[in-house]
Every structure is written in structure tokens, then in C-alpha cells.
Short mmCIF file of N, CA and C in Angstrom, two decimals:
data_model
loop_
_atom_site.label_atom_id
_atom_site.label_comp_id
_atom_site.label_asym_id
_atom_site.label_seq_id
_atom_site.Cartn_x
_atom_site.Cartn_y
_atom_site.Cartn_z
N UNK A 1 279.77 179.63 159.55
CA UNK A 1 278.60 178.84 159.23
C UNK A 1 277.56 179.73 158.57
N UNK A 2 277.03 179.36 157.41
CA UNK A 2 276.05 180.19 156.73
C UNK A 2 274.73 180.24 157.49
N UNK A 3 274.08 181.39 157.41
CA UNK A 3 272.79 181.50 158.08
C UNK A 3 271.66 181.07 157.15
N UNK A 4 270.46 181.08 157.64
CA UNK A 4 269.31 180.62 156.88
C UNK A 4 268.88 181.56 155.77
N UNK A 5 269.41 182.80 155.78
CA UNK A 5 269.05 183.77 154.76
C UNK A 5 270.00 183.75 153.57
N UNK A 6 270.92 182.84 153.52
CA UNK A 6 271.89 182.79 152.42
C UNK A 6 271.19 182.44 151.11
N UNK A 7 271.50 183.22 150.06
CA UNK A 7 270.94 182.98 148.73
C UNK A 7 272.06 182.86 147.72
N UNK A 8 271.86 182.03 146.71
CA UNK A 8 272.81 181.92 145.62
C UNK A 8 272.56 183.11 144.68
N UNK A 9 273.61 183.87 144.41
CA UNK A 9 273.50 185.02 143.52
C UNK A 9 273.83 184.61 142.09
N UNK A 10 274.91 183.85 141.91
CA UNK A 10 275.32 183.44 140.57
C UNK A 10 276.16 182.18 140.64
N UNK A 11 276.07 181.41 139.56
CA UNK A 11 276.94 180.25 139.34
C UNK A 11 277.55 180.42 137.97
N UNK A 12 278.84 180.18 137.86
CA UNK A 12 279.49 180.31 136.55
C UNK A 12 280.72 179.44 136.47
N UNK A 13 281.19 179.29 135.24
CA UNK A 13 282.42 178.56 134.96
C UNK A 13 283.44 179.57 134.44
N UNK A 14 284.71 179.16 134.35
CA UNK A 14 285.69 180.04 133.71
C UNK A 14 285.25 180.37 132.29
N UNK A 15 285.84 181.41 131.72
CA UNK A 15 285.42 181.90 130.41
C UNK A 15 285.47 180.78 129.37
N UNK A 16 284.50 180.75 128.48
CA UNK A 16 284.36 179.70 127.48
C UNK A 16 285.40 179.71 126.38
N UNK A 17 286.20 180.78 126.27
CA UNK A 17 287.21 180.80 125.21
C UNK A 17 288.25 179.69 125.42
N UNK A 18 288.27 179.11 126.59
CA UNK A 18 289.18 177.99 126.85
C UNK A 18 288.82 176.78 126.00
N UNK A 19 287.63 176.77 125.43
CA UNK A 19 287.18 175.63 124.62
C UNK A 19 287.47 175.81 123.14
N UNK A 20 288.02 176.95 122.73
CA UNK A 20 288.29 177.19 121.31
C UNK A 20 289.29 176.17 120.76
N UNK A 21 290.41 175.99 121.44
CA UNK A 21 291.43 175.06 120.95
C UNK A 21 290.91 173.62 120.95
N UNK A 22 290.24 173.13 122.00
CA UNK A 22 289.70 171.76 121.92
C UNK A 22 288.72 171.55 120.76
N UNK A 23 287.91 172.56 120.46
CA UNK A 23 286.97 172.42 119.34
C UNK A 23 287.72 172.40 118.01
N UNK A 24 288.72 173.28 117.86
CA UNK A 24 289.53 173.27 116.63
C UNK A 24 290.26 171.95 116.45
N UNK A 25 290.81 171.41 117.54
CA UNK A 25 291.49 170.11 117.47
C UNK A 25 290.50 169.02 117.05
N UNK A 26 289.31 169.06 117.59
CA UNK A 26 288.29 168.07 117.22
C UNK A 26 287.99 168.14 115.73
N UNK A 27 287.75 169.35 115.22
CA UNK A 27 287.46 169.50 113.78
C UNK A 27 288.63 169.05 112.91
N UNK A 28 289.84 169.46 113.29
CA UNK A 28 291.02 169.07 112.50
C UNK A 28 291.24 167.56 112.53
N UNK A 29 291.05 166.94 113.67
CA UNK A 29 291.25 165.49 113.77
C UNK A 29 290.21 164.74 112.93
N UNK A 30 288.98 165.20 112.98
CA UNK A 30 287.93 164.55 112.18
C UNK A 30 288.21 164.75 110.69
N UNK A 31 288.58 165.97 110.33
CA UNK A 31 288.88 166.25 108.92
C UNK A 31 290.08 165.46 108.42
N UNK A 32 291.13 165.41 109.22
CA UNK A 32 292.32 164.65 108.81
C UNK A 32 292.01 163.16 108.71
N UNK A 33 291.26 162.64 109.67
CA UNK A 33 290.91 161.21 109.62
C UNK A 33 290.04 160.91 108.40
N UNK A 34 289.10 161.77 108.11
CA UNK A 34 288.24 161.56 106.93
C UNK A 34 289.05 161.62 105.64
N UNK A 35 290.04 162.50 105.59
CA UNK A 35 290.87 162.62 104.39
C UNK A 35 291.83 161.45 104.23
N UNK A 36 292.27 160.87 105.33
CA UNK A 36 293.28 159.82 105.26
C UNK A 36 292.72 158.40 105.21
N UNK A 37 291.47 158.21 105.59
CA UNK A 37 290.88 156.86 105.56
C UNK A 37 290.79 156.39 104.11
N UNK A 38 291.15 155.15 103.87
CA UNK A 38 291.13 154.49 102.56
C UNK A 38 292.10 155.11 101.55
N UNK A 39 293.14 155.79 102.00
CA UNK A 39 294.13 156.39 101.09
C UNK A 39 295.26 155.42 100.74
N UNK A 40 295.51 154.46 101.61
CA UNK A 40 296.63 153.54 101.42
C UNK A 40 296.09 152.11 101.39
N UNK A 41 296.67 151.31 100.53
CA UNK A 41 296.25 149.92 100.41
C UNK A 41 297.07 149.06 101.38
N UNK A 42 296.72 149.18 102.65
CA UNK A 42 297.38 148.43 103.71
C UNK A 42 296.28 148.01 104.68
N UNK A 43 296.29 146.80 105.12
CA UNK A 43 295.19 146.25 105.91
C UNK A 43 294.93 147.04 107.20
N UNK A 44 295.97 147.53 107.86
CA UNK A 44 295.80 148.21 109.13
C UNK A 44 295.79 149.73 109.03
N UNK A 45 295.81 150.27 107.83
CA UNK A 45 295.88 151.72 107.66
C UNK A 45 294.69 152.44 108.32
N UNK A 46 293.49 151.99 108.00
CA UNK A 46 292.30 152.65 108.55
C UNK A 46 292.26 152.54 110.08
N UNK A 47 292.66 151.39 110.61
CA UNK A 47 292.69 151.22 112.06
C UNK A 47 293.71 152.18 112.68
N UNK A 48 294.89 152.31 112.05
CA UNK A 48 295.93 153.21 112.56
C UNK A 48 295.47 154.66 112.52
N UNK A 49 294.88 155.08 111.42
CA UNK A 49 294.41 156.46 111.28
C UNK A 49 293.34 156.77 112.31
N UNK A 50 292.37 155.89 112.44
CA UNK A 50 291.28 156.13 113.39
C UNK A 50 291.76 156.07 114.84
N UNK A 51 292.73 155.20 115.12
CA UNK A 51 293.28 155.12 116.47
C UNK A 51 294.04 156.39 116.84
N UNK A 52 294.87 156.87 115.94
CA UNK A 52 295.61 158.11 116.19
C UNK A 52 294.63 159.28 116.35
N UNK A 53 293.62 159.34 115.49
CA UNK A 53 292.62 160.42 115.58
C UNK A 53 291.87 160.35 116.92
N UNK A 54 291.52 159.16 117.34
CA UNK A 54 290.81 159.01 118.62
C UNK A 54 291.69 159.43 119.79
N UNK A 55 292.96 159.06 119.76
CA UNK A 55 293.88 159.45 120.85
C UNK A 55 294.04 160.97 120.89
N UNK A 56 294.21 161.58 119.73
CA UNK A 56 294.35 163.04 119.66
C UNK A 56 293.09 163.72 120.18
N UNK A 57 291.92 163.24 119.77
CA UNK A 57 290.66 163.85 120.22
C UNK A 57 290.50 163.70 121.73
N UNK A 58 290.79 162.53 122.26
CA UNK A 58 290.63 162.32 123.70
C UNK A 58 291.59 163.21 124.50
N UNK A 59 292.87 163.22 124.09
CA UNK A 59 293.87 163.97 124.86
C UNK A 59 293.77 165.48 124.69
N UNK A 60 293.44 165.94 123.49
CA UNK A 60 293.49 167.38 123.22
C UNK A 60 292.12 168.04 123.10
N UNK A 61 291.05 167.24 123.17
CA UNK A 61 289.72 167.82 123.07
C UNK A 61 288.83 167.42 124.24
N UNK A 62 288.71 166.14 124.49
CA UNK A 62 287.82 165.66 125.55
C UNK A 62 288.36 166.01 126.94
N UNK A 63 289.64 165.73 127.19
CA UNK A 63 290.21 165.99 128.52
C UNK A 63 290.16 167.48 128.88
N UNK A 64 290.58 168.40 127.99
CA UNK A 64 290.45 169.82 128.34
C UNK A 64 289.01 170.27 128.55
N UNK A 65 288.08 169.72 127.79
CA UNK A 65 286.67 170.07 127.96
C UNK A 65 286.16 169.58 129.32
N UNK A 66 286.51 168.38 129.70
CA UNK A 66 286.10 167.86 131.01
C UNK A 66 286.75 168.66 132.14
N UNK A 67 288.00 169.08 131.94
CA UNK A 67 288.66 169.91 132.95
C UNK A 67 287.94 171.24 133.11
N UNK A 68 287.53 171.84 132.00
CA UNK A 68 286.78 173.10 132.05
C UNK A 68 285.43 172.90 132.73
N UNK A 69 284.76 171.82 132.41
CA UNK A 69 283.45 171.53 133.02
C UNK A 69 283.55 171.29 134.52
N UNK A 70 284.70 170.82 134.98
CA UNK A 70 284.85 170.47 136.39
C UNK A 70 285.14 171.68 137.28
N UNK A 71 285.42 172.84 136.68
CA UNK A 71 285.71 174.04 137.46
C UNK A 71 284.50 174.95 137.48
N UNK A 72 284.30 175.62 138.60
CA UNK A 72 283.18 176.54 138.68
C UNK A 72 283.24 177.43 139.90
N UNK A 73 282.46 178.49 139.84
CA UNK A 73 282.36 179.44 140.94
C UNK A 73 280.90 179.58 141.32
N UNK A 74 280.63 179.65 142.60
CA UNK A 74 279.29 179.93 143.10
C UNK A 74 279.40 181.11 144.05
N UNK A 75 278.59 182.12 143.80
CA UNK A 75 278.57 183.32 144.64
C UNK A 75 277.26 183.36 145.39
N UNK A 76 277.34 183.44 146.71
CA UNK A 76 276.14 183.55 147.53
C UNK A 76 276.22 184.86 148.31
N UNK A 77 275.19 185.14 149.07
CA UNK A 77 275.18 186.34 149.88
C UNK A 77 276.14 186.24 151.06
N UNK A 78 276.64 185.04 151.35
CA UNK A 78 277.52 184.83 152.50
C UNK A 78 278.95 184.43 152.14
N UNK A 79 279.15 183.81 150.97
CA UNK A 79 280.46 183.24 150.66
C UNK A 79 280.67 183.09 149.16
N UNK A 80 281.91 182.81 148.82
CA UNK A 80 282.30 182.48 147.45
C UNK A 80 282.85 181.06 147.48
N UNK A 81 282.32 180.21 146.62
CA UNK A 81 282.72 178.80 146.58
C UNK A 81 283.40 178.54 145.24
N UNK A 82 284.62 178.01 145.28
CA UNK A 82 285.31 177.61 144.07
C UNK A 82 285.41 176.09 144.06
N UNK A 83 285.18 175.51 142.89
CA UNK A 83 285.19 174.06 142.74
C UNK A 83 286.14 173.70 141.60
N UNK A 84 287.03 172.76 141.85
CA UNK A 84 287.94 172.26 140.82
C UNK A 84 287.93 170.75 140.84
N UNK A 85 287.83 170.14 139.69
CA UNK A 85 287.87 168.69 139.58
C UNK A 85 286.55 168.05 139.96
N UNK A 86 286.21 166.96 139.25
CA UNK A 86 284.99 166.22 139.57
C UNK A 86 285.17 165.55 140.92
N UNK A 87 284.39 165.97 141.90
CA UNK A 87 284.51 165.43 143.24
C UNK A 87 285.82 165.84 143.91
N UNK A 88 286.44 166.87 143.39
CA UNK A 88 287.75 167.28 143.88
C UNK A 88 287.68 168.39 144.90
N UNK A 89 288.49 169.39 144.70
CA UNK A 89 288.66 170.45 145.67
C UNK A 89 287.50 171.43 145.65
N UNK A 90 287.04 171.77 146.84
CA UNK A 90 286.01 172.79 147.02
C UNK A 90 286.53 173.75 148.08
N UNK A 91 286.61 175.02 147.70
CA UNK A 91 287.14 176.01 148.63
C UNK A 91 286.08 177.08 148.85
N UNK A 92 285.82 177.36 150.11
CA UNK A 92 284.84 178.38 150.47
C UNK A 92 285.54 179.55 151.13
N UNK A 93 285.18 180.74 150.70
CA UNK A 93 285.70 181.97 151.31
C UNK A 93 284.52 182.76 151.81
N UNK A 94 284.48 182.98 153.10
CA UNK A 94 283.39 183.74 153.69
C UNK A 94 283.56 185.22 153.33
N UNK A 95 282.48 185.86 152.89
CA UNK A 95 282.55 187.27 152.54
C UNK A 95 282.88 188.14 153.74
N UNK A 96 282.58 187.66 154.93
CA UNK A 96 282.90 188.41 156.14
C UNK A 96 284.42 188.59 156.29
N UNK A 97 285.21 187.68 155.71
CA UNK A 97 286.67 187.78 155.79
C UNK A 97 287.27 188.62 154.68
N UNK A 98 286.53 188.86 153.61
CA UNK A 98 287.05 189.59 152.46
C UNK A 98 287.00 191.09 152.75
N UNK A 99 288.12 191.78 152.49
CA UNK A 99 288.13 193.22 152.70
C UNK A 99 288.46 193.99 151.43
N UNK A 100 288.83 193.29 150.35
CA UNK A 100 289.16 193.97 149.10
C UNK A 100 288.92 193.02 147.93
N UNK A 101 288.35 193.55 146.84
CA UNK A 101 288.12 192.78 145.63
C UNK A 101 288.80 193.52 144.49
N UNK A 102 289.68 192.83 143.77
CA UNK A 102 290.43 193.44 142.69
C UNK A 102 290.28 192.59 141.44
N UNK A 103 290.22 193.25 140.27
CA UNK A 103 290.19 192.54 139.00
C UNK A 103 291.52 192.76 138.31
N UNK A 104 292.12 191.68 137.85
CA UNK A 104 293.37 191.73 137.10
C UNK A 104 293.12 191.08 135.74
N UNK A 105 293.50 191.79 134.67
CA UNK A 105 293.29 191.26 133.32
C UNK A 105 294.63 191.03 132.66
N UNK A 106 294.76 189.88 132.00
CA UNK A 106 295.98 189.52 131.28
C UNK A 106 295.62 189.14 129.85
N UNK A 107 296.47 189.48 128.91
CA UNK A 107 296.32 189.04 127.52
C UNK A 107 294.96 189.34 126.93
N UNK A 108 294.31 188.31 126.45
CA UNK A 108 293.03 188.46 125.77
C UNK A 108 291.85 188.63 126.73
N UNK A 109 292.10 188.53 128.02
CA UNK A 109 290.99 188.64 128.97
C UNK A 109 290.26 189.97 128.82
N UNK A 110 290.99 191.06 128.65
CA UNK A 110 290.35 192.38 128.54
C UNK A 110 289.46 192.44 127.31
N UNK A 111 289.89 191.84 126.21
CA UNK A 111 289.11 191.83 124.98
C UNK A 111 287.77 191.11 125.17
N UNK A 112 287.77 190.07 125.97
CA UNK A 112 286.57 189.27 126.18
C UNK A 112 285.79 189.65 127.44
N UNK A 113 286.27 190.64 128.18
CA UNK A 113 285.58 191.07 129.40
C UNK A 113 285.82 190.15 130.58
N UNK A 114 286.75 189.23 130.44
CA UNK A 114 287.05 188.30 131.53
C UNK A 114 288.19 188.88 132.37
N UNK A 115 288.53 188.19 133.42
CA UNK A 115 289.65 188.61 134.26
C UNK A 115 289.78 187.70 135.46
N UNK A 116 290.85 187.90 136.18
CA UNK A 116 291.07 187.18 137.43
C UNK A 116 290.56 188.07 138.56
N UNK A 117 289.69 187.54 139.40
CA UNK A 117 289.16 188.28 140.53
C UNK A 117 289.93 187.85 141.76
N UNK A 118 290.58 188.83 142.42
CA UNK A 118 291.38 188.56 143.61
C UNK A 118 290.61 189.02 144.84
N UNK A 119 290.41 188.10 145.77
CA UNK A 119 289.72 188.41 147.02
C UNK A 119 290.76 188.48 148.13
N UNK A 120 291.00 189.67 148.65
CA UNK A 120 291.97 189.85 149.74
C UNK A 120 291.28 189.58 151.06
N UNK A 121 291.83 188.62 151.80
CA UNK A 121 291.22 188.25 153.07
C UNK A 121 292.08 188.65 154.25
N UNK A 122 293.20 189.31 153.99
CA UNK A 122 294.09 189.69 155.09
C UNK A 122 295.08 188.61 155.42
N UNK A 123 294.98 187.48 154.79
CA UNK A 123 295.93 186.39 155.03
C UNK A 123 297.17 186.58 154.18
N UNK A 124 297.96 185.53 154.07
CA UNK A 124 299.20 185.59 153.30
C UNK A 124 298.94 185.85 151.82
N UNK A 125 297.99 185.13 151.25
CA UNK A 125 297.73 185.20 149.82
C UNK A 125 296.26 185.47 149.57
N UNK A 126 296.01 186.19 148.47
CA UNK A 126 294.64 186.46 148.07
C UNK A 126 294.04 185.20 147.45
N UNK A 127 292.73 185.06 147.56
CA UNK A 127 292.02 183.98 146.88
C UNK A 127 291.83 184.45 145.44
N UNK A 128 292.27 183.64 144.48
CA UNK A 128 292.21 184.04 143.08
C UNK A 128 291.16 183.20 142.36
N UNK A 129 290.20 183.88 141.77
CA UNK A 129 289.21 183.23 140.91
C UNK A 129 289.69 183.47 139.48
N UNK A 130 290.23 182.44 138.85
CA UNK A 130 290.89 182.59 137.55
C UNK A 130 289.92 182.62 136.39
N UNK A 131 290.15 183.57 135.48
CA UNK A 131 289.45 183.67 134.20
C UNK A 131 287.94 183.73 134.34
N UNK A 132 287.47 184.61 135.20
CA UNK A 132 286.04 184.77 135.45
C UNK A 132 285.42 185.57 134.30
N UNK A 133 284.36 185.08 133.67
CA UNK A 133 283.68 185.88 132.65
C UNK A 133 282.98 187.07 133.32
N UNK A 134 282.89 188.18 132.60
CA UNK A 134 282.26 189.39 133.12
C UNK A 134 282.84 189.76 134.49
N UNK A 135 284.16 189.83 134.53
CA UNK A 135 284.86 190.05 135.81
C UNK A 135 284.46 191.36 136.47
N UNK A 136 284.24 192.40 135.69
CA UNK A 136 283.83 193.69 136.28
C UNK A 136 282.46 193.59 136.94
N UNK A 137 281.57 192.84 136.32
CA UNK A 137 280.24 192.63 136.90
C UNK A 137 280.33 191.83 138.19
N UNK A 138 281.18 190.81 138.21
CA UNK A 138 281.38 190.01 139.42
C UNK A 138 281.98 190.88 140.51
N UNK A 139 282.94 191.73 140.15
CA UNK A 139 283.54 192.64 141.13
C UNK A 139 282.48 193.58 141.71
N UNK A 140 281.65 194.13 140.84
CA UNK A 140 280.59 195.03 141.30
C UNK A 140 279.62 194.30 142.23
N UNK A 141 279.25 193.08 141.87
CA UNK A 141 278.33 192.30 142.70
C UNK A 141 278.94 192.02 144.08
N UNK A 142 280.22 191.62 144.08
CA UNK A 142 280.89 191.37 145.35
C UNK A 142 281.05 192.66 146.15
N UNK A 143 281.30 193.78 145.46
CA UNK A 143 281.40 195.07 146.14
C UNK A 143 280.10 195.42 146.83
N UNK A 144 278.99 195.17 146.16
CA UNK A 144 277.68 195.45 146.76
C UNK A 144 277.46 194.57 147.99
N UNK A 145 277.87 193.32 147.91
CA UNK A 145 277.72 192.43 149.07
C UNK A 145 278.60 192.90 150.22
N UNK A 146 279.83 193.33 149.90
CA UNK A 146 280.73 193.82 150.95
C UNK A 146 280.22 195.13 151.53
N UNK A 147 279.68 196.01 150.69
CA UNK A 147 279.15 197.28 151.18
C UNK A 147 277.96 197.05 152.10
N UNK A 148 277.16 196.05 151.79
CA UNK A 148 276.02 195.73 152.64
C UNK A 148 276.49 195.24 154.02
N UNK A 149 277.72 194.70 154.05
CA UNK A 149 278.29 194.22 155.31
C UNK A 149 279.12 195.31 155.99
N UNK A 150 279.35 196.43 155.29
CA UNK A 150 280.15 197.51 155.87
C UNK A 150 281.64 197.34 155.64
N UNK A 151 282.03 196.53 154.65
CA UNK A 151 283.46 196.30 154.37
C UNK A 151 283.99 197.42 153.48
N UNK A 152 285.28 197.41 153.27
CA UNK A 152 285.96 198.39 152.42
C UNK A 152 285.62 198.14 150.96
N UNK A 153 285.42 199.21 150.17
CA UNK A 153 285.11 199.07 148.75
C UNK A 153 286.36 198.65 147.99
N UNK A 154 286.21 197.82 146.93
CA UNK A 154 287.35 197.29 146.20
C UNK A 154 287.96 198.31 145.23
N UNK A 155 289.15 197.95 144.75
CA UNK A 155 289.88 198.77 143.78
C UNK A 155 290.03 197.96 142.51
N UNK A 156 289.80 198.60 141.35
CA UNK A 156 289.95 197.93 140.05
C UNK A 156 291.30 198.29 139.46
N UNK A 157 292.06 197.27 139.03
CA UNK A 157 293.36 197.52 138.40
C UNK A 157 293.22 197.62 136.92
#
């Protein structure tokens, strides 16, 4: 149970590069629809083009953007809260249970300064915060919180 001195340190979402493809799809769909409208002399051509463009935009641009918006991390002086889905899963990890913080970088994450932050709690599996922006800064912040509690300092991979 959090005490009355708990403060929110940071709130963030996964790295924004996840939105590059949805934005490109949006631009391409709009450009293709604009180029194809009124190209054929058929009564339903414009309706077909705009319908296909709308379906592509919804499935490949709007849905991924909403999925990205629905995920987030909140770091407080007492716990780490991960949220997935609108009104969906909320997972809290008490910092008192965390004994190690590790950053793992894959692919382009290192180029953008992002990474996966792994919180070892001594249980079967580590709590994984996927694609955290400024992962090294988050690791340092969590290390300071753990050091203030007298926990073991984390290791960076």
C-alpha cells in the first residue's frame, strides 16, 4: 500500500518511433486516394477508392495509433505502474520488491536512446517495460530510488 509521501516522478509512453509507419500509411493512403479519384468513368469508382482508403487508414493508421496511446508507464517514489489498453490492464510493481534494474536494447532502440527496462523482483520472470524512451535515464532514476531504499544497484547490458 502506498504511503502518503508517494510522488509521481515521471509519466511516459513507449517510444514515438512506433508512429512512423502509421503516419506514412496515412500519407500514402491520402495521396493514392487523391490520385485515383475521378480517374475512371464508373459510377462507383470514387466510392470504392474512398472506401478502400478509409479501411486502410483505419486498420493501419488509426488502430496502431490508438494502441500506442493506450500504453503508458508511470514512475512514482513507491512503485512502477504499467498500463495497456483503454480501461484495460494495469500492473503495479512495488519498488520495495525490485532488486535489479537492467536495460536491454534491440535493433534501432540504441540509435534512438530507447530500450526495454527489466525490473527483477526475485520472482519467476522480470517485469518488462517495453520500448521505454530514454531508457538509461529511466534506469538511473530507478537506481536512485532503489539506492534510497538500500536496494542493490542495477547492471546495464
